[in-house]
């Protein structure tokens, strides 16, 4: 017996065109408020941006079978995707207008399995250090009882965006 899931998304070029026009925090607040459409990846994997403030970003999801690997738990790549989103957006909240970033590395430690029984999971990203050329961020993935499920760190390269 098969299962299916249907989802929709908006044109990602709308959001991409807004990057760098305002501060990173303002950009993410526009995503959070719905003034800018969410990236298609969030619809594909069914996760949401829940909170942003300077140096911090929080994403969440409710695990479903569509996130499973062959051994019956959420795939590690999904952990990494959600943690990478929290890490990168935490760094983005610290950027002035006209600046961009990209991940240089991602280190993930898987501590507990996630299944449909886990309930809502949050990835909480924070900026540890921001320099002129690089930034360091960490993220914690926790369940509703604040039990640590995974931890990640990332170094991001900071760069000026091309002028239009």
PDB file of C-alpha atoms in Angstrom:
ATOM      1  CA  UNK A   1       0.000   0.000   0.000  1.00  0.00           C
ATOM      2  CA  UNK A   2       1.559   3.279  -1.131  1.00  0.00           C
ATOM      3  CA  UNK A   3       1.531   6.668   0.478  1.00  0.00           C
ATOM      4  CA  UNK A   4       1.737  10.084  -1.151  1.00  0.00           C
ATOM      5  CA  UNK A   5       2.271  13.696  -0.229  1.00  0.00           C
ATOM      6  CA  UNK A   6       1.506  16.834  -2.205  1.00  0.00           C
ATOM      7  CA  UNK A   7       2.968  20.267  -1.630  1.00  0.00           C
ATOM      8  CA  UNK A   8       3.357  23.617  -3.380  1.00  0.00           C
ATOM      9  CA  UNK A   9       5.914  26.415  -3.396  1.00  0.00           C
ATOM     10  CA  UNK A  10       6.421  29.862  -4.842  1.00  0.00           C
ATOM     11  CA  UNK A  11       9.018  31.140  -7.298  1.00  0.00           C
ATOM     12  CA  UNK A  12      12.393  31.033  -5.493  1.00  0.00           C
ATOM     13  CA  UNK A  13      13.685  33.915  -7.639  1.00  0.00           C
ATOM     14  CA  UNK A  14      11.474  36.308  -5.646  1.00  0.00           C
ATOM     15  CA  UNK A  15      13.293  35.529  -2.407  1.00  0.00           C
ATOM     16  CA  UNK A  16      16.730  35.273  -4.013  1.00  0.00           C
ATOM     17  CA  UNK A  17      16.325  38.766  -5.521  1.00  0.00           C
ATOM     18  CA  UNK A  18      15.794  40.206  -2.021  1.00  0.00           C
ATOM     19  CA  UNK A  19      19.019  38.818  -0.530  1.00  0.00           C
ATOM     20  CA  UNK A  20      21.399  41.587   0.484  1.00  0.00           C
ATOM     21  CA  UNK A  21      18.997  44.475  -0.110  1.00  0.00           C
ATOM     22  CA  UNK A  22      18.332  44.779   3.615  1.00  0.00           C
ATOM     23  CA  UNK A  23      20.173  43.446   6.639  1.00  0.00           C
ATOM     24  CA  UNK A  24      20.200  39.679   7.080  1.00  0.00           C
ATOM     25  CA  UNK A  25      17.911  39.983  10.094  1.00  0.00           C
ATOM     26  CA  UNK A  26      15.398  42.108   8.155  1.00  0.00           C
ATOM     27  CA  UNK A  27      15.492  39.606   5.273  1.00  0.00           C
ATOM     28  CA  UNK A  28      14.762  36.662   7.588  1.00  0.00           C
ATOM     29  CA  UNK A  29      12.008  38.593   9.354  1.00  0.00           C
ATOM     30  CA  UNK A  30      10.409  39.115   5.925  1.00  0.00           C
ATOM     31  CA  UNK A  31      10.526  35.338   5.389  1.00  0.00           C
ATOM     32  CA  UNK A  32       9.068  34.718   8.835  1.00  0.00           C
ATOM     33  CA  UNK A  33       6.203  37.184   8.320  1.00  0.00           C
ATOM     34  CA  UNK A  34       5.374  35.842   4.851  1.00  0.00           C
ATOM     35  CA  UNK A  35       6.349  39.091   3.106  1.00  0.00           C
ATOM     36  CA  UNK A  36       8.843  36.922   1.182  1.00  0.00           C
ATOM     37  CA  UNK A  37       8.050  33.360   0.134  1.00  0.00           C
ATOM     38  CA  UNK A  38       9.780  30.509   1.937  1.00  0.00           C
ATOM     39  CA  UNK A  39      12.395  28.595  -0.043  1.00  0.00           C
ATOM     40  CA  UNK A  40      11.088  25.519  -1.897  1.00  0.00           C
ATOM     41  CA  UNK A  41      13.250  23.233   0.252  1.00  0.00           C
ATOM     42  CA  UNK A  42      11.153  24.026   3.313  1.00  0.00           C
ATOM     43  CA  UNK A  43       8.020  22.832   1.487  1.00  0.00           C
ATOM     44  CA  UNK A  44       9.792  19.777   0.092  1.00  0.00           C
ATOM     45  CA  UNK A  45      11.029  18.639   3.509  1.00  0.00           C
ATOM     46  CA  UNK A  46       8.153  20.215   5.495  1.00  0.00           C
ATOM     47  CA  UNK A  47      10.051  22.367   7.989  1.00  0.00           C
ATOM     48  CA  UNK A  48       9.499  25.964   9.084  1.00  0.00           C
ATOM     49  CA  UNK A  49      11.423  28.986  10.241  1.00  0.00           C
ATOM     50  CA  UNK A  50       9.919  29.799  13.659  1.00  0.00           C
ATOM     51  CA  UNK A  51      12.086  32.501  15.238  1.00  0.00           C
ATOM     52  CA  UNK A  52      14.842  34.931  14.309  1.00  0.00           C
ATOM     53  CA  UNK A  53      16.757  37.498  16.302  1.00  0.00           C
ATOM     54  CA  UNK A  54      20.283  38.869  16.062  1.00  0.00           C
ATOM     55  CA  UNK A  55      22.647  35.865  16.168  1.00  0.00           C
ATOM     56  CA  UNK A  56      19.867  33.258  16.473  1.00  0.00           C
ATOM     57  CA  UNK A  57      17.522  31.302  14.200  1.00  0.00           C
ATOM     58  CA  UNK A  58      15.114  28.476  15.061  1.00  0.00           C
ATOM     59  CA  UNK A  59      13.599  25.960  12.642  1.00  0.00           C
ATOM     60  CA  UNK A  60      11.220  23.111  13.438  1.00  0.00           C
ATOM     61  CA  UNK A  61       9.498  20.088  11.942  1.00  0.00           C
ATOM     62  CA  UNK A  62       7.276  17.221  12.950  1.00  0.00           C
ATOM     63  CA  UNK A  63       8.885  13.946  11.812  1.00  0.00           C
ATOM     64  CA  UNK A  64       6.919  11.875   9.357  1.00  0.00           C
ATOM     65  CA  UNK A  65       7.491   8.659   7.448  1.00  0.00           C
ATOM     66  CA  UNK A  66       8.531  10.741   4.435  1.00  0.00           C
ATOM     67  CA  UNK A  67      11.696  11.663   6.367  1.00  0.00           C
ATOM     68  CA  UNK A  68      12.664   8.042   7.073  1.00  0.00           C
ATOM     69  CA  UNK A  69      15.729   6.113   5.999  1.00  0.00           C
ATOM     70  CA  UNK A  70      15.569   2.338   5.323  1.00  0.00           C
ATOM     71  CA  UNK A  71      16.097   1.444   9.005  1.00  0.00           C
ATOM     72  CA  UNK A  72      12.977   3.241  10.254  1.00  0.00           C
ATOM     73  CA  UNK A  73      14.161   6.594  11.590  1.00  0.00           C
ATOM     74  CA  UNK A  74      14.677  10.101  10.242  1.00  0.00           C
ATOM     75  CA  UNK A  75      17.542  10.180   7.747  1.00  0.00           C
ATOM     76  CA  UNK A  76      20.789  11.788   8.931  1.00  0.00           C
ATOM     77  CA  UNK A  77      20.787  14.000   5.848  1.00  0.00           C
ATOM     78  CA  UNK A  78      17.575  15.565   7.086  1.00  0.00           C
ATOM     79  CA  UNK A  79      19.200  16.251  10.477  1.00  0.00           C
ATOM     80  CA  UNK A  80      22.090  17.899   8.624  1.00  0.00           C
ATOM     81  CA  UNK A  81      19.780  19.950   6.401  1.00  0.00           C
ATOM     82  CA  UNK A  82      17.796  21.371   9.303  1.00  0.00           C
ATOM     83  CA  UNK A  83      20.911  22.052  11.367  1.00  0.00           C
ATOM     84  CA  UNK A  84      22.648  23.693   8.391  1.00  0.00           C
ATOM     85  CA  UNK A  85      19.606  25.946   7.905  1.00  0.00           C
ATOM     86  CA  UNK A  86      19.678  27.024  11.556  1.00  0.00           C
ATOM     87  CA  UNK A  87      23.444  27.605  11.498  1.00  0.00           C
ATOM     88  CA  UNK A  88      23.464  29.595   8.284  1.00  0.00           C
ATOM     89  CA  UNK A  89      20.470  31.719   9.186  1.00  0.00           C
ATOM     90  CA  UNK A  90      21.950  32.488  12.611  1.00  0.00           C
ATOM     91  CA  UNK A  91      24.974  33.900  10.790  1.00  0.00           C
ATOM     92  CA  UNK A  92      22.763  35.689   8.255  1.00  0.00           C
ATOM     93  CA  UNK A  93      20.981  37.565  11.071  1.00  0.00           C
ATOM     94  CA  UNK A  94      24.291  39.291  11.873  1.00  0.00           C
ATOM     95  CA  UNK A  95      25.030  40.520   8.349  1.00  0.00           C
ATOM     96  CA  UNK A  96      24.604  44.101   7.183  1.00  0.00           C
ATOM     97  CA  UNK A  97      22.891  44.891   3.889  1.00  0.00           C
ATOM     98  CA  UNK A  98      25.062  43.998   0.913  1.00  0.00           C
ATOM     99  CA  UNK A  99      26.769  41.028   2.568  1.00  0.00           C
ATOM    100  CA  UNK A 100      26.289  37.322   1.899  1.00  0.00           C
ATOM    101  CA  UNK A 101      27.585  34.054   3.285  1.00  0.00           C
ATOM    102  CA  UNK A 102      28.146  30.436   2.342  1.00  0.00           C
ATOM    103  CA  UNK A 103      29.021  27.412   4.443  1.00  0.00           C
ATOM    104  CA  UNK A 104      32.654  26.317   4.379  1.00  0.00           C
ATOM    105  CA  UNK A 105      32.059  23.197   6.455  1.00  0.00           C
ATOM    106  CA  UNK A 106      29.450  21.365   8.470  1.00  0.00           C
ATOM    107  CA  UNK A 107      30.173  19.016  11.368  1.00  0.00           C
ATOM    108  CA  UNK A 108      27.224  17.042  12.724  1.00  0.00           C
ATOM    109  CA  UNK A 109      27.043  14.732  15.729  1.00  0.00           C
ATOM    110  CA  UNK A 110      23.984  12.451  15.857  1.00  0.00           C
ATOM    111  CA  UNK A 111      23.084  11.652  19.458  1.00  0.00           C
ATOM    112  CA  UNK A 112      19.563  10.151  19.413  1.00  0.00           C
ATOM    113  CA  UNK A 113      17.273   8.752  16.719  1.00  0.00           C
ATOM    114  CA  UNK A 114      14.209  10.690  15.598  1.00  0.00           C
ATOM    115  CA  UNK A 115      10.986   8.866  14.689  1.00  0.00           C
ATOM    116  CA  UNK A 116       7.346   9.803  14.199  1.00  0.00           C
ATOM    117  CA  UNK A 117       6.962   9.258  17.944  1.00  0.00           C
ATOM    118  CA  UNK A 118       9.495  11.964  18.789  1.00  0.00           C
ATOM    119  CA  UNK A 119       7.081  14.843  18.181  1.00  0.00           C
ATOM    120  CA  UNK A 120       8.055  18.372  17.166  1.00  0.00           C
ATOM    121  CA  UNK A 121      11.807  18.862  16.824  1.00  0.00           C
ATOM    122  CA  UNK A 122      13.601  22.219  16.861  1.00  0.00           C
ATOM    123  CA  UNK A 123      16.988  23.202  15.473  1.00  0.00           C
ATOM    124  CA  UNK A 124      18.312  26.238  17.350  1.00  0.00           C
ATOM    125  CA  UNK A 125      21.213  27.977  15.657  1.00  0.00           C
ATOM    126  CA  UNK A 126      23.417  30.616  17.279  1.00  0.00           C
ATOM    127  CA  UNK A 127      26.357  32.633  16.050  1.00  0.00           C
ATOM    128  CA  UNK A 128      29.409  31.948  18.212  1.00  0.00           C
ATOM    129  CA  UNK A 129      31.795  34.397  16.533  1.00  0.00           C
ATOM    130  CA  UNK A 130      31.482  36.816  13.658  1.00  0.00           C
ATOM    131  CA  UNK A 131      34.543  38.228  11.973  1.00  0.00           C
ATOM    132  CA  UNK A 132      35.134  40.234   8.802  1.00  0.00           C
ATOM    133  CA  UNK A 133      35.629  37.181   6.571  1.00  0.00           C
ATOM    134  CA  UNK A 134      34.291  34.208   8.497  1.00  0.00           C
ATOM    135  CA  UNK A 135      31.714  33.402  11.146  1.00  0.00           C
ATOM    136  CA  UNK A 136      31.370  30.389  13.419  1.00  0.00           C
ATOM    137  CA  UNK A 137      27.947  29.052  14.402  1.00  0.00           C
ATOM    138  CA  UNK A 138      26.567  26.116  16.336  1.00  0.00           C
ATOM    139  CA  UNK A 139      23.149  24.473  16.423  1.00  0.00           C
ATOM    140  CA  UNK A 140      21.366  22.147  18.801  1.00  0.00           C
ATOM    141  CA  UNK A 141      18.544  19.872  17.694  1.00  0.00           C
ATOM    142  CA  UNK A 142      16.160  19.183  20.577  1.00  0.00           C
ATOM    143  CA  UNK A 143      12.817  17.505  21.208  1.00  0.00           C
ATOM    144  CA  UNK A 144       9.876  18.960  23.174  1.00  0.00           C
ATOM    145  CA  UNK A 145      11.555  17.971  26.470  1.00  0.00           C
ATOM    146  CA  UNK A 146      14.746  19.800  25.396  1.00  0.00           C
ATOM    147  CA  UNK A 147      16.667  16.503  25.076  1.00  0.00           C
ATOM    148  CA  UNK A 148      19.638  16.941  22.766  1.00  0.00           C
ATOM    149  CA  UNK A 149      19.173  14.896  19.573  1.00  0.00           C
ATOM    150  CA  UNK A 150      22.067  16.272  17.506  1.00  0.00           C
ATOM    151  CA  UNK A 151      24.670  19.029  17.555  1.00  0.00           C
ATOM    152  CA  UNK A 152      26.407  20.804  14.692  1.00  0.00           C
ATOM    153  CA  UNK A 153      29.003  23.475  14.015  1.00  0.00           C
ATOM    154  CA  UNK A 154      29.796  25.363  10.846  1.00  0.00           C
ATOM    155  CA  UNK A 155      32.205  27.966   9.588  1.00  0.00           C
ATOM    156  CA  UNK A 156      30.732  30.385   7.079  1.00  0.00           C
ATOM    157  CA  UNK A 157      32.581  32.540   4.570  1.00  0.00           C
ATOM    158  CA  UNK A 158      31.342  36.148   4.527  1.00  0.00           C
ATOM    159  CA  UNK A 159      31.549  38.200   1.331  1.00  0.00           C
ATOM    160  CA  UNK A 160      30.158  41.358  -0.266  1.00  0.00           C
ATOM    161  CA  UNK A 161      27.344  40.710  -2.711  1.00  0.00           C
ATOM    162  CA  UNK A 162      27.705  42.120  -6.232  1.00  0.00           C
ATOM    163  CA  UNK A 163      26.042  45.491  -6.734  1.00  0.00           C
ATOM    164  CA  UNK A 164      23.100  45.491  -9.078  1.00  0.00           C
TER     165      UNK A 164
END
